Short mmCIF file of C-alpha atoms in Angstrom, two decimals:
data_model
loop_
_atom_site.label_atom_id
_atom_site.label_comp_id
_atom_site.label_asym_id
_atom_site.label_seq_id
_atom_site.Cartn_x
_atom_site.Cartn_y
_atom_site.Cartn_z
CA UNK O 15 -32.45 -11.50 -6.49
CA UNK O 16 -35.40 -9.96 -7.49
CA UNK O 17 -36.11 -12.06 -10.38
CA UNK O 18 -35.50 -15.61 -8.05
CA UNK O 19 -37.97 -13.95 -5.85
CA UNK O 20 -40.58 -13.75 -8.64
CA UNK O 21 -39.22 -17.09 -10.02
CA UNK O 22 -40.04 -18.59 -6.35
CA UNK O 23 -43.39 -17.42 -5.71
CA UNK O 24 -45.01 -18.64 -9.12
CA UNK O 25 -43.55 -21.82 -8.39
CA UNK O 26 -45.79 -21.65 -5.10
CA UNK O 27 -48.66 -20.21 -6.72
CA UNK O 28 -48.64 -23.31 -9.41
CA UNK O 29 -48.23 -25.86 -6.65
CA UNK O 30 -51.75 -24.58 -5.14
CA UNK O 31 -53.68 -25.46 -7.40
CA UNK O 32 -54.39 -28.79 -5.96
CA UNK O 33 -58.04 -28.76 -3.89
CA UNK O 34 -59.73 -30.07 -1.80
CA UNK O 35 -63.19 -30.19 -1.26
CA UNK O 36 -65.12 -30.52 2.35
CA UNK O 37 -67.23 -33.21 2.93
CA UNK O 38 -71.18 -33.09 2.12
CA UNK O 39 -74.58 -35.37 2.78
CA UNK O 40 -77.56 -34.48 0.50
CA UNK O 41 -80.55 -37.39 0.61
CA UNK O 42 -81.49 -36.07 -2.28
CA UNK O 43 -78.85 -37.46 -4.56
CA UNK O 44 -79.77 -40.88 -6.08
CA UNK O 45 -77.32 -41.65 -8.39
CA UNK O 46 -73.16 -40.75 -8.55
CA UNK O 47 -71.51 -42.76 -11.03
CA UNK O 48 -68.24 -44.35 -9.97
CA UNK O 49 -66.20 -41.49 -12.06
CA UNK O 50 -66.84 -38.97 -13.80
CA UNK O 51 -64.90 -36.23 -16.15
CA UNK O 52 -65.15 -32.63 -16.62
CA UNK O 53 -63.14 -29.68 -18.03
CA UNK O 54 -61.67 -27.03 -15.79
CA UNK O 55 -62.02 -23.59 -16.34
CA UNK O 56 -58.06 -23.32 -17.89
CA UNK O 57 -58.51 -26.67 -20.04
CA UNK O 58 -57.36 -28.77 -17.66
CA UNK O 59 -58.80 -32.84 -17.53
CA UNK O 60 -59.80 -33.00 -14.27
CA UNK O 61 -61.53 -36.54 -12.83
CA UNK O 62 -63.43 -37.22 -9.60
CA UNK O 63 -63.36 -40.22 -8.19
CA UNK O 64 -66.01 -41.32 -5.39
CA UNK O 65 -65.11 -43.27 -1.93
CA UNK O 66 -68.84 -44.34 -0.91
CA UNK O 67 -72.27 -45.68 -1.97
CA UNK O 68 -74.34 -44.29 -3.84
CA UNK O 69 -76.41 -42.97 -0.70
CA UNK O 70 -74.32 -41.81 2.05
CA UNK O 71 -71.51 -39.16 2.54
CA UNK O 72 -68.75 -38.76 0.41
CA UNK O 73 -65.84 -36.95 -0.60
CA UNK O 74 -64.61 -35.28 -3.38
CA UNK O 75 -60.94 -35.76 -4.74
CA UNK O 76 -60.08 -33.22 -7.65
CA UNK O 77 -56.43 -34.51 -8.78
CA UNK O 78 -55.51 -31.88 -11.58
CA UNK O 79 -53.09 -32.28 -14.15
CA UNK O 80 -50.26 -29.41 -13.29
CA UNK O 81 -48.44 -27.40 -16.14
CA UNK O 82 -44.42 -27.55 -16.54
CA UNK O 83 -42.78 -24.25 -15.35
CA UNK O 84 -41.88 -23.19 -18.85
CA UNK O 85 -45.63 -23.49 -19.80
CA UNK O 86 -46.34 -21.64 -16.80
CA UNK O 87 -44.19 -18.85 -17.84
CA UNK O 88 -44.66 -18.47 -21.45
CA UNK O 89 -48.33 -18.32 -21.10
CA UNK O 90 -48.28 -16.15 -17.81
CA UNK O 91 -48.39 -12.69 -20.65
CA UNK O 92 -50.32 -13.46 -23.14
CA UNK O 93 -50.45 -10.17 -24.21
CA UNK O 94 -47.86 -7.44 -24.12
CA UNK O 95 -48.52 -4.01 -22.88
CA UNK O 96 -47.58 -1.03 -25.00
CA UNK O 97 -43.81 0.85 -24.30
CA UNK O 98 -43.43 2.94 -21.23
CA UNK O 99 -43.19 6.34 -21.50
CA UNK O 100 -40.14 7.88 -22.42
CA UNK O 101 -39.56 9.42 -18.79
CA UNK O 102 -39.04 5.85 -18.08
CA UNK O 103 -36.70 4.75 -20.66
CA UNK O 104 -34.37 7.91 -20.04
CA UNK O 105 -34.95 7.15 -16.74
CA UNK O 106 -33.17 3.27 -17.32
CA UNK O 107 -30.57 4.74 -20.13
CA UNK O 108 -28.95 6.74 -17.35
CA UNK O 109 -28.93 3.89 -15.08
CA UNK O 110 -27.15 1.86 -17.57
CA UNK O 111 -24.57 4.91 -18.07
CA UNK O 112 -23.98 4.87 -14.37
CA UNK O 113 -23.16 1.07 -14.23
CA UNK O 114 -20.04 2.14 -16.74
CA UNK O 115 -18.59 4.55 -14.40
CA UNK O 116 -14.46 4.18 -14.47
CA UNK O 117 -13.15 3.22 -10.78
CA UNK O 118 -11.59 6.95 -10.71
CA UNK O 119 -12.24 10.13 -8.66
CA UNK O 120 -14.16 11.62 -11.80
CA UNK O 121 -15.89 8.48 -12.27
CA UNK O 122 -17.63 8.65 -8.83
CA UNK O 123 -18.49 11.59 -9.86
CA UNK O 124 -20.50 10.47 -13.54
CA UNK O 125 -21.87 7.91 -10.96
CA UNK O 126 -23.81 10.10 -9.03
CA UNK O 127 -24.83 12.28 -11.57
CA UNK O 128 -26.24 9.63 -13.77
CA UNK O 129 -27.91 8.68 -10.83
CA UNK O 130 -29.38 11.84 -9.72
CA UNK O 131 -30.74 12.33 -13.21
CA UNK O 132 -32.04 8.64 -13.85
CA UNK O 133 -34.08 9.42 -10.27
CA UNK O 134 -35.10 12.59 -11.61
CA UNK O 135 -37.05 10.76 -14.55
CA UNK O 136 -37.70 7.71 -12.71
CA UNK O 137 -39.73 10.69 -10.37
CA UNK O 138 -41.53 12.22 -13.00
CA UNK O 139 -42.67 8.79 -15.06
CA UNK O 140 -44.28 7.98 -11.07
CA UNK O 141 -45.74 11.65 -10.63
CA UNK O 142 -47.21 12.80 -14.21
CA UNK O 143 -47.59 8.98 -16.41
CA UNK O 144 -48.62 6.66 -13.60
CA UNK O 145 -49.05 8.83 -10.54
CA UNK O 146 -47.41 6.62 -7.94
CA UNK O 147 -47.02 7.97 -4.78
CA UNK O 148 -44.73 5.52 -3.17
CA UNK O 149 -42.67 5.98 -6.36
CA UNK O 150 -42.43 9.89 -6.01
CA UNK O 151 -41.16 9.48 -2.29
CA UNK O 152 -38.42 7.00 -3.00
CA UNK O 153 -37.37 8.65 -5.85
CA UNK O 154 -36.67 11.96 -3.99
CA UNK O 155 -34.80 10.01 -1.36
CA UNK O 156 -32.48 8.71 -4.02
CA UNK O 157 -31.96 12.13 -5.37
CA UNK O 158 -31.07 13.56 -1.73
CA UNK O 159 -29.16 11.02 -1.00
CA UNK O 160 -26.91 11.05 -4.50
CA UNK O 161 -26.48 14.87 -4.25
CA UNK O 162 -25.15 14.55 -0.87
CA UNK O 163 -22.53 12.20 -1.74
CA UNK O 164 -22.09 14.39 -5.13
CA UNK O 165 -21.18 17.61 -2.86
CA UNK O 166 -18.54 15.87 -1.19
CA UNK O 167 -16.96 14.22 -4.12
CA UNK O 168 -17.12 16.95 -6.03
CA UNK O 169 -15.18 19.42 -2.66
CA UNK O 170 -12.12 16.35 -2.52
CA UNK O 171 -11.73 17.35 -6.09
CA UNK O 172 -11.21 21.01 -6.23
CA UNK O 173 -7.73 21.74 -6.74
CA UNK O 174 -5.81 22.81 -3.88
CA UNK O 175 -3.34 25.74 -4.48
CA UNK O 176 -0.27 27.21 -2.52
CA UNK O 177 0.99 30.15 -2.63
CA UNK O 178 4.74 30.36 -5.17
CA UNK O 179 7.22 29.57 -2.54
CA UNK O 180 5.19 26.93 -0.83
CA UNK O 181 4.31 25.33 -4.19
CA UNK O 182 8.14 25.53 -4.45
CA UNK O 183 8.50 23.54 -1.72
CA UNK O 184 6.13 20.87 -2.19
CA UNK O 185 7.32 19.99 -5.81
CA UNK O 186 11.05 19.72 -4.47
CA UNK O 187 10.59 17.72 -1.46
CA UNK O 188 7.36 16.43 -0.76
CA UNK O 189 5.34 15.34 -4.52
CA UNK O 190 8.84 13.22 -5.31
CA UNK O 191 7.86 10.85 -2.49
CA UNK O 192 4.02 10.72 -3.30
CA UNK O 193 2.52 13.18 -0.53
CA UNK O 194 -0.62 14.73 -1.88
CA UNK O 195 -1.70 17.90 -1.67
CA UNK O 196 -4.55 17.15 0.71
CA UNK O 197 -1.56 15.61 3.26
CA UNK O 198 0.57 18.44 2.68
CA UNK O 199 -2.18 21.20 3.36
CA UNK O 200 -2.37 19.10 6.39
CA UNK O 201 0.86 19.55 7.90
CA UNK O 202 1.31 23.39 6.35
CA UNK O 203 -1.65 23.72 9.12
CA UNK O 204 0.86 23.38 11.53
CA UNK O 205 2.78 26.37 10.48
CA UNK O 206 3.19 28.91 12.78
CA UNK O 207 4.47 31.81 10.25
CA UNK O 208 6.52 32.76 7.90
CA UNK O 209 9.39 34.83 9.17
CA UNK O 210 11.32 37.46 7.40
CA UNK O 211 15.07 37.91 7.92
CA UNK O 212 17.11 40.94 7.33
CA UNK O 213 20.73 41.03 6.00
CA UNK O 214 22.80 39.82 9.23
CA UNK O 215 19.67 39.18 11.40
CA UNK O 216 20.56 36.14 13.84
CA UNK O 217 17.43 33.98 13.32
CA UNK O 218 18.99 31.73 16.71
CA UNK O 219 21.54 32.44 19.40
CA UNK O 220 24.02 29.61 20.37
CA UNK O 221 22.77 28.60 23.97
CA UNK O 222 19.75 31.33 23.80
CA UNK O 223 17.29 30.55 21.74
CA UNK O 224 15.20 27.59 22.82
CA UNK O 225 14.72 24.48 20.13
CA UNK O 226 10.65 25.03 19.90
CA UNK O 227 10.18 25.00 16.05
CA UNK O 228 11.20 23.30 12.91
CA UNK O 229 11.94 25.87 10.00
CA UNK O 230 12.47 25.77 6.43
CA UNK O 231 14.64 28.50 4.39
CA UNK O 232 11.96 29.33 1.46
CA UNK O 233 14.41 31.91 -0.45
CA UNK O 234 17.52 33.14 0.36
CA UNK O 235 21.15 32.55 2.66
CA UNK O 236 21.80 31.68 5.56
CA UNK O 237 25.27 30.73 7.86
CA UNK O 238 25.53 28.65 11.06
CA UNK O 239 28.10 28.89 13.56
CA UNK O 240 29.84 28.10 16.72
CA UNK O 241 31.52 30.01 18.57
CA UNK O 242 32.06 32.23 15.94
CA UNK O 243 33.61 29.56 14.10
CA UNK O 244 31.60 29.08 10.30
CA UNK O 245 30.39 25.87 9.83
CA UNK O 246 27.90 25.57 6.88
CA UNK O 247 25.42 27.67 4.77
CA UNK O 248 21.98 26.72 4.83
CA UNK O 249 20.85 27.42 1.16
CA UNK O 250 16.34 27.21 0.15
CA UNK O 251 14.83 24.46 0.67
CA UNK O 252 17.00 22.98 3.42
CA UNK O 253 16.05 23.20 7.18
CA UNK O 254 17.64 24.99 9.80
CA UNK O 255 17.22 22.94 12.98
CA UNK O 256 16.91 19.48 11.03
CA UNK O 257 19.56 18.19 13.66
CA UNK O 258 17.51 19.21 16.46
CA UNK O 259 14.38 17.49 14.98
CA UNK O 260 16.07 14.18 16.44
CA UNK O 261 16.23 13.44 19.72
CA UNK O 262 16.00 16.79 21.21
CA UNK O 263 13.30 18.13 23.50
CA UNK O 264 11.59 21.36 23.16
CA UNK O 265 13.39 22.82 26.49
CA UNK O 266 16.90 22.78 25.16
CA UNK O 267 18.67 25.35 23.61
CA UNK O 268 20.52 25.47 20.41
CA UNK O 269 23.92 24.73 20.36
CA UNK O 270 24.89 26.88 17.17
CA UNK O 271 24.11 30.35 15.66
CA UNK O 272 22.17 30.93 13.00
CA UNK O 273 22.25 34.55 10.67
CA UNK O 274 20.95 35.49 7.74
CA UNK O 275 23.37 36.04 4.97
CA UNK O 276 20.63 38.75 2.95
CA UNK O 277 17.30 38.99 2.90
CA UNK O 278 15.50 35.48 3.85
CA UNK O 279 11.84 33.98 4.48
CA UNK O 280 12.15 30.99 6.26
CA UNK O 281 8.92 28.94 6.85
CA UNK O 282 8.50 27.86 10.33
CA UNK O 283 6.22 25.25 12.13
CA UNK O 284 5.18 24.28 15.71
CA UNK O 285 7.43 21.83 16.35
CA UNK O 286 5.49 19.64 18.91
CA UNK O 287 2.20 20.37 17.14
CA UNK O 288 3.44 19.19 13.80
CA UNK O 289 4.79 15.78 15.47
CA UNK O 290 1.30 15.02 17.37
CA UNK O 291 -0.18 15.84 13.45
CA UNK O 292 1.67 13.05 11.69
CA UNK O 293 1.84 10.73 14.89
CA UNK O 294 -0.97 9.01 13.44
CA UNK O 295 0.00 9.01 9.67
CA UNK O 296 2.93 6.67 9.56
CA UNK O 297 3.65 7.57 5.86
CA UNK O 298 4.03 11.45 6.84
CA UNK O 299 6.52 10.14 9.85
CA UNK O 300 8.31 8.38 7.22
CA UNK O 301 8.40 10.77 5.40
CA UNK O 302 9.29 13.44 7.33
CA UNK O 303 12.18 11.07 8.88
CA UNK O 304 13.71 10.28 5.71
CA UNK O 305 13.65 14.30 4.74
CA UNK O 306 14.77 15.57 7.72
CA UNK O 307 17.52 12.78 7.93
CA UNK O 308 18.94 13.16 4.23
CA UNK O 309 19.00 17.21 5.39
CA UNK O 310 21.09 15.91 8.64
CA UNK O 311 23.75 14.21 6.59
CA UNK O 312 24.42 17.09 4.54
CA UNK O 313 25.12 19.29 6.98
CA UNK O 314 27.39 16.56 8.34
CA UNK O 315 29.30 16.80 5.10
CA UNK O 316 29.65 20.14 5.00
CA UNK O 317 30.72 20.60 8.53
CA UNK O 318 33.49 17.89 7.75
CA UNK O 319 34.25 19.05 4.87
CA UNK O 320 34.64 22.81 6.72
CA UNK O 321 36.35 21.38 9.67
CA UNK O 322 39.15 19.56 7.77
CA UNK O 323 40.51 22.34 5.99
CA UNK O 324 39.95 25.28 8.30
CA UNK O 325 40.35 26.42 12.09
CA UNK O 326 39.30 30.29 11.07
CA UNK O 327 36.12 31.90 12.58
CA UNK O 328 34.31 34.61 12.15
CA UNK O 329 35.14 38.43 12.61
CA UNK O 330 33.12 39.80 15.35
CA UNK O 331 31.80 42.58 12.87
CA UNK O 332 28.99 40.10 11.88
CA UNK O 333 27.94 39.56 15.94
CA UNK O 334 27.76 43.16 16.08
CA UNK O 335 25.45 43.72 12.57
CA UNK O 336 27.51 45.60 10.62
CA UNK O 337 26.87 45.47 7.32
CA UNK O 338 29.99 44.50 5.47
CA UNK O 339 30.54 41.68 2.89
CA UNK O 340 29.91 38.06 4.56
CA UNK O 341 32.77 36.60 3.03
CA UNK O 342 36.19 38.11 4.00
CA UNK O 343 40.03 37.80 3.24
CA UNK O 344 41.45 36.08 6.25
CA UNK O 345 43.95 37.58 7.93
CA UNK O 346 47.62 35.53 8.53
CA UNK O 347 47.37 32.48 11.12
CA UNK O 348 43.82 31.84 10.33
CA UNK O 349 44.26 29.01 8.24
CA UNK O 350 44.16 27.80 5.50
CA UNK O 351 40.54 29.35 4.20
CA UNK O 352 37.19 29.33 5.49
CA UNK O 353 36.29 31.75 2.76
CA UNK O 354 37.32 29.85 0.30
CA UNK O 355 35.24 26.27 1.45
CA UNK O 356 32.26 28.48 2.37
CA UNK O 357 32.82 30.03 -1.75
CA UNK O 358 32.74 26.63 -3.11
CA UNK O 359 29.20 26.01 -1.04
CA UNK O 360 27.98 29.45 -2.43
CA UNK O 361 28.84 27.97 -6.35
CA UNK O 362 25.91 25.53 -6.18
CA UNK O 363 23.61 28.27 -6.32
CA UNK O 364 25.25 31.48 -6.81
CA UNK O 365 27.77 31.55 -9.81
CA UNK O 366 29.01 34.80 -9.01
CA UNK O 367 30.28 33.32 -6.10
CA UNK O 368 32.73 30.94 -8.30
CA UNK O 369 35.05 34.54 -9.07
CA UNK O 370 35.29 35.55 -5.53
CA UNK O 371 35.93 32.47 -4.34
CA UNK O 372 38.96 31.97 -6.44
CA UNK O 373 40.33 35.73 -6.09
CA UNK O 374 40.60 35.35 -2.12
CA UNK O 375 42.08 31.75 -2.53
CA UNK O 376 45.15 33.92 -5.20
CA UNK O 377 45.24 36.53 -2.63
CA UNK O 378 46.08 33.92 0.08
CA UNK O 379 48.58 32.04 -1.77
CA UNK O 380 50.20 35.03 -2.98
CA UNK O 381 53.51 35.36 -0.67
CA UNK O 382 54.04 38.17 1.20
#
């Protein structure tokens, strides 16, 4: 654009070079000839014609012959001034290097620092070679300006950590479906705490505890019942209350109990505060919708699975906090094995669990 500019006003500038002169009476002169010729100044033929007598007024007419643009341009430097000073040319280099910045988060970053340095130079070749003022101030503008932008690049791009279990967490279920770190730190800003759980600690009471939170087991067991009837285990890195996250308001009560099987951390969030967080982030809702859901219909299988094969429940020991083994021989008319169900749920993470599960189911079959 700048160059068009130029381009434009030497066009003007060559166009003005036709004149005109004002009218003038001398009784002096005696004698114009018709025409005459004379050389300009640049070269140029230029002939005057005259419109009266030769006493009288008249009026001069210079018609000049006008140059092609490509004369005009090719003659316009004659002569060539020496190389700038090398403040300048480093200056330009770095300019060039920041036109070939990648489109990347790094490359925003060589963007502005080429810049910042090219202005540097660019500063000095206006202060100490050719001591431009106007050159000094918009220089330093650039710089301020460049750094700014630098700074807050340069804070997006700092890595953001977690702490073990939480960096568990995110690498199971939230970087498989493309949530960044930035969005995750986002909704783990929503966390109330991180509670700890004792061996046989209820963690909710069917019909007691209200449904205020959504938690998260980070490490460790826990069982859910009804009515002291075993439904499923809740193993790390499923949710507790993932049933409750649909459809149920913040003023109801849970309709199961929940106890810790051994020692447990289970992250838990403000429930209402993390919905109004990703309200406005449709791929967070989605994404928490499709977690939460695929959570739901596991714990559908497993409470099918559980209520298909067994009408047992649990012995009122584990109400009362005793501390005696979770899984149990069940006594005659209890069915056909709760133990044995809630032993083949263990076996996906414990393989201990694999032997006691198939000693109790011998000891039941074994006649009496």
């Amino acid at each position: 654009m700048l160059f068009l500019g130029a381009l434009t006003i030497g066009m003007i500038t060559g166009l003005q070079n036709v004149t005109t002169d004002l009218p003038s009476t001398g009784s002096d002169v005696t004698e114009v000839p018709e025409s005459t010729e004379r050389t300009s100044e640049m070269g140029l033929l230029e002939t005057t014609k005259l419109s009266g007598s030769q006493v009288g007024d008249f009026v001069n007419v210079t018609i000049q012959e006008q140059p092609s643009m490509w004369e005009l341009y090719l003659h316009h430097c004659p002569k060539w001034r020496p190389i700038n000073h090398i403040f300048f040319q480093v200056a330009n280099i770095f300019f060039l290097l920041s036109f070939l910045a990648p489109h990347t988060p790094s490359g925003l970053i060589w963007l502005r620092v080429a810049l910042i340095i090219g202005c540097a130079f660019s500063g000095m070749w206006a202060w100490s070679v050719e001591c431009y003022l106007d050159g000094v101030l918009w220089n330093s503008a650039f710089i301020v300006i460049n750094f700014v932008y630098f700074s807050v690049h340069f804070y997006l791009m700092k890595p953001i950590k977690f702490h073990k279990d939480i960096e568990e967490v995110y690498v199971a279920l939230f970087k498989p479906l493309r949530v960044s770190r930035r969005q995750f730190r986002r909704v783990l800003m929503c966390m109330r705490n991180v509670r700890h759980l004792k061996c046989h600690e209820l963690y909710a009471h069917e019909k007691v505890t209200k449904v205020d939170s959504l938690s998260l087991v980070l490490s460790g067991k826990l069982v859910v019942s009804q009515n002291q009837r075993a439904l499923h285990i809740v193993f790390p890195h499923h949710f507790l209350d993932s049933p409750e996250w649909f459809g149920v308001s913040t003023d109801e009560y849970f309709q199961v109990s929940i106890m810790a099987m051994e020692e447990s951390r289970v992250l838990v969030w403000h429930r209402d505060k993390l919905k109004l967080s990703i309200m406005s982030d449709g791929f967070l809702q989605a994404v928490f919708d499709h977690i939460l859901g695929r959570d739901v219909v596991h714990k559908l299988m497993q409470v099918s699975e559980t209520m298909a094969v067994s009408n047992g429940h649990l012995p009122n020991s584990y109400e009362e906090g005793e501390d005696k083994p979770m899984l149990v021989v069940k006594k005659a008319g209890d069915g056909p094995g709760i133990t044995a169900l809630l032993n083949r749920q263990l076996q996906a993470t414990d393989p201990n669990a694999w032997r006691l599960g198939r000693i109790e189911e011998a000891d039941h079959e074994t006649p009496v």
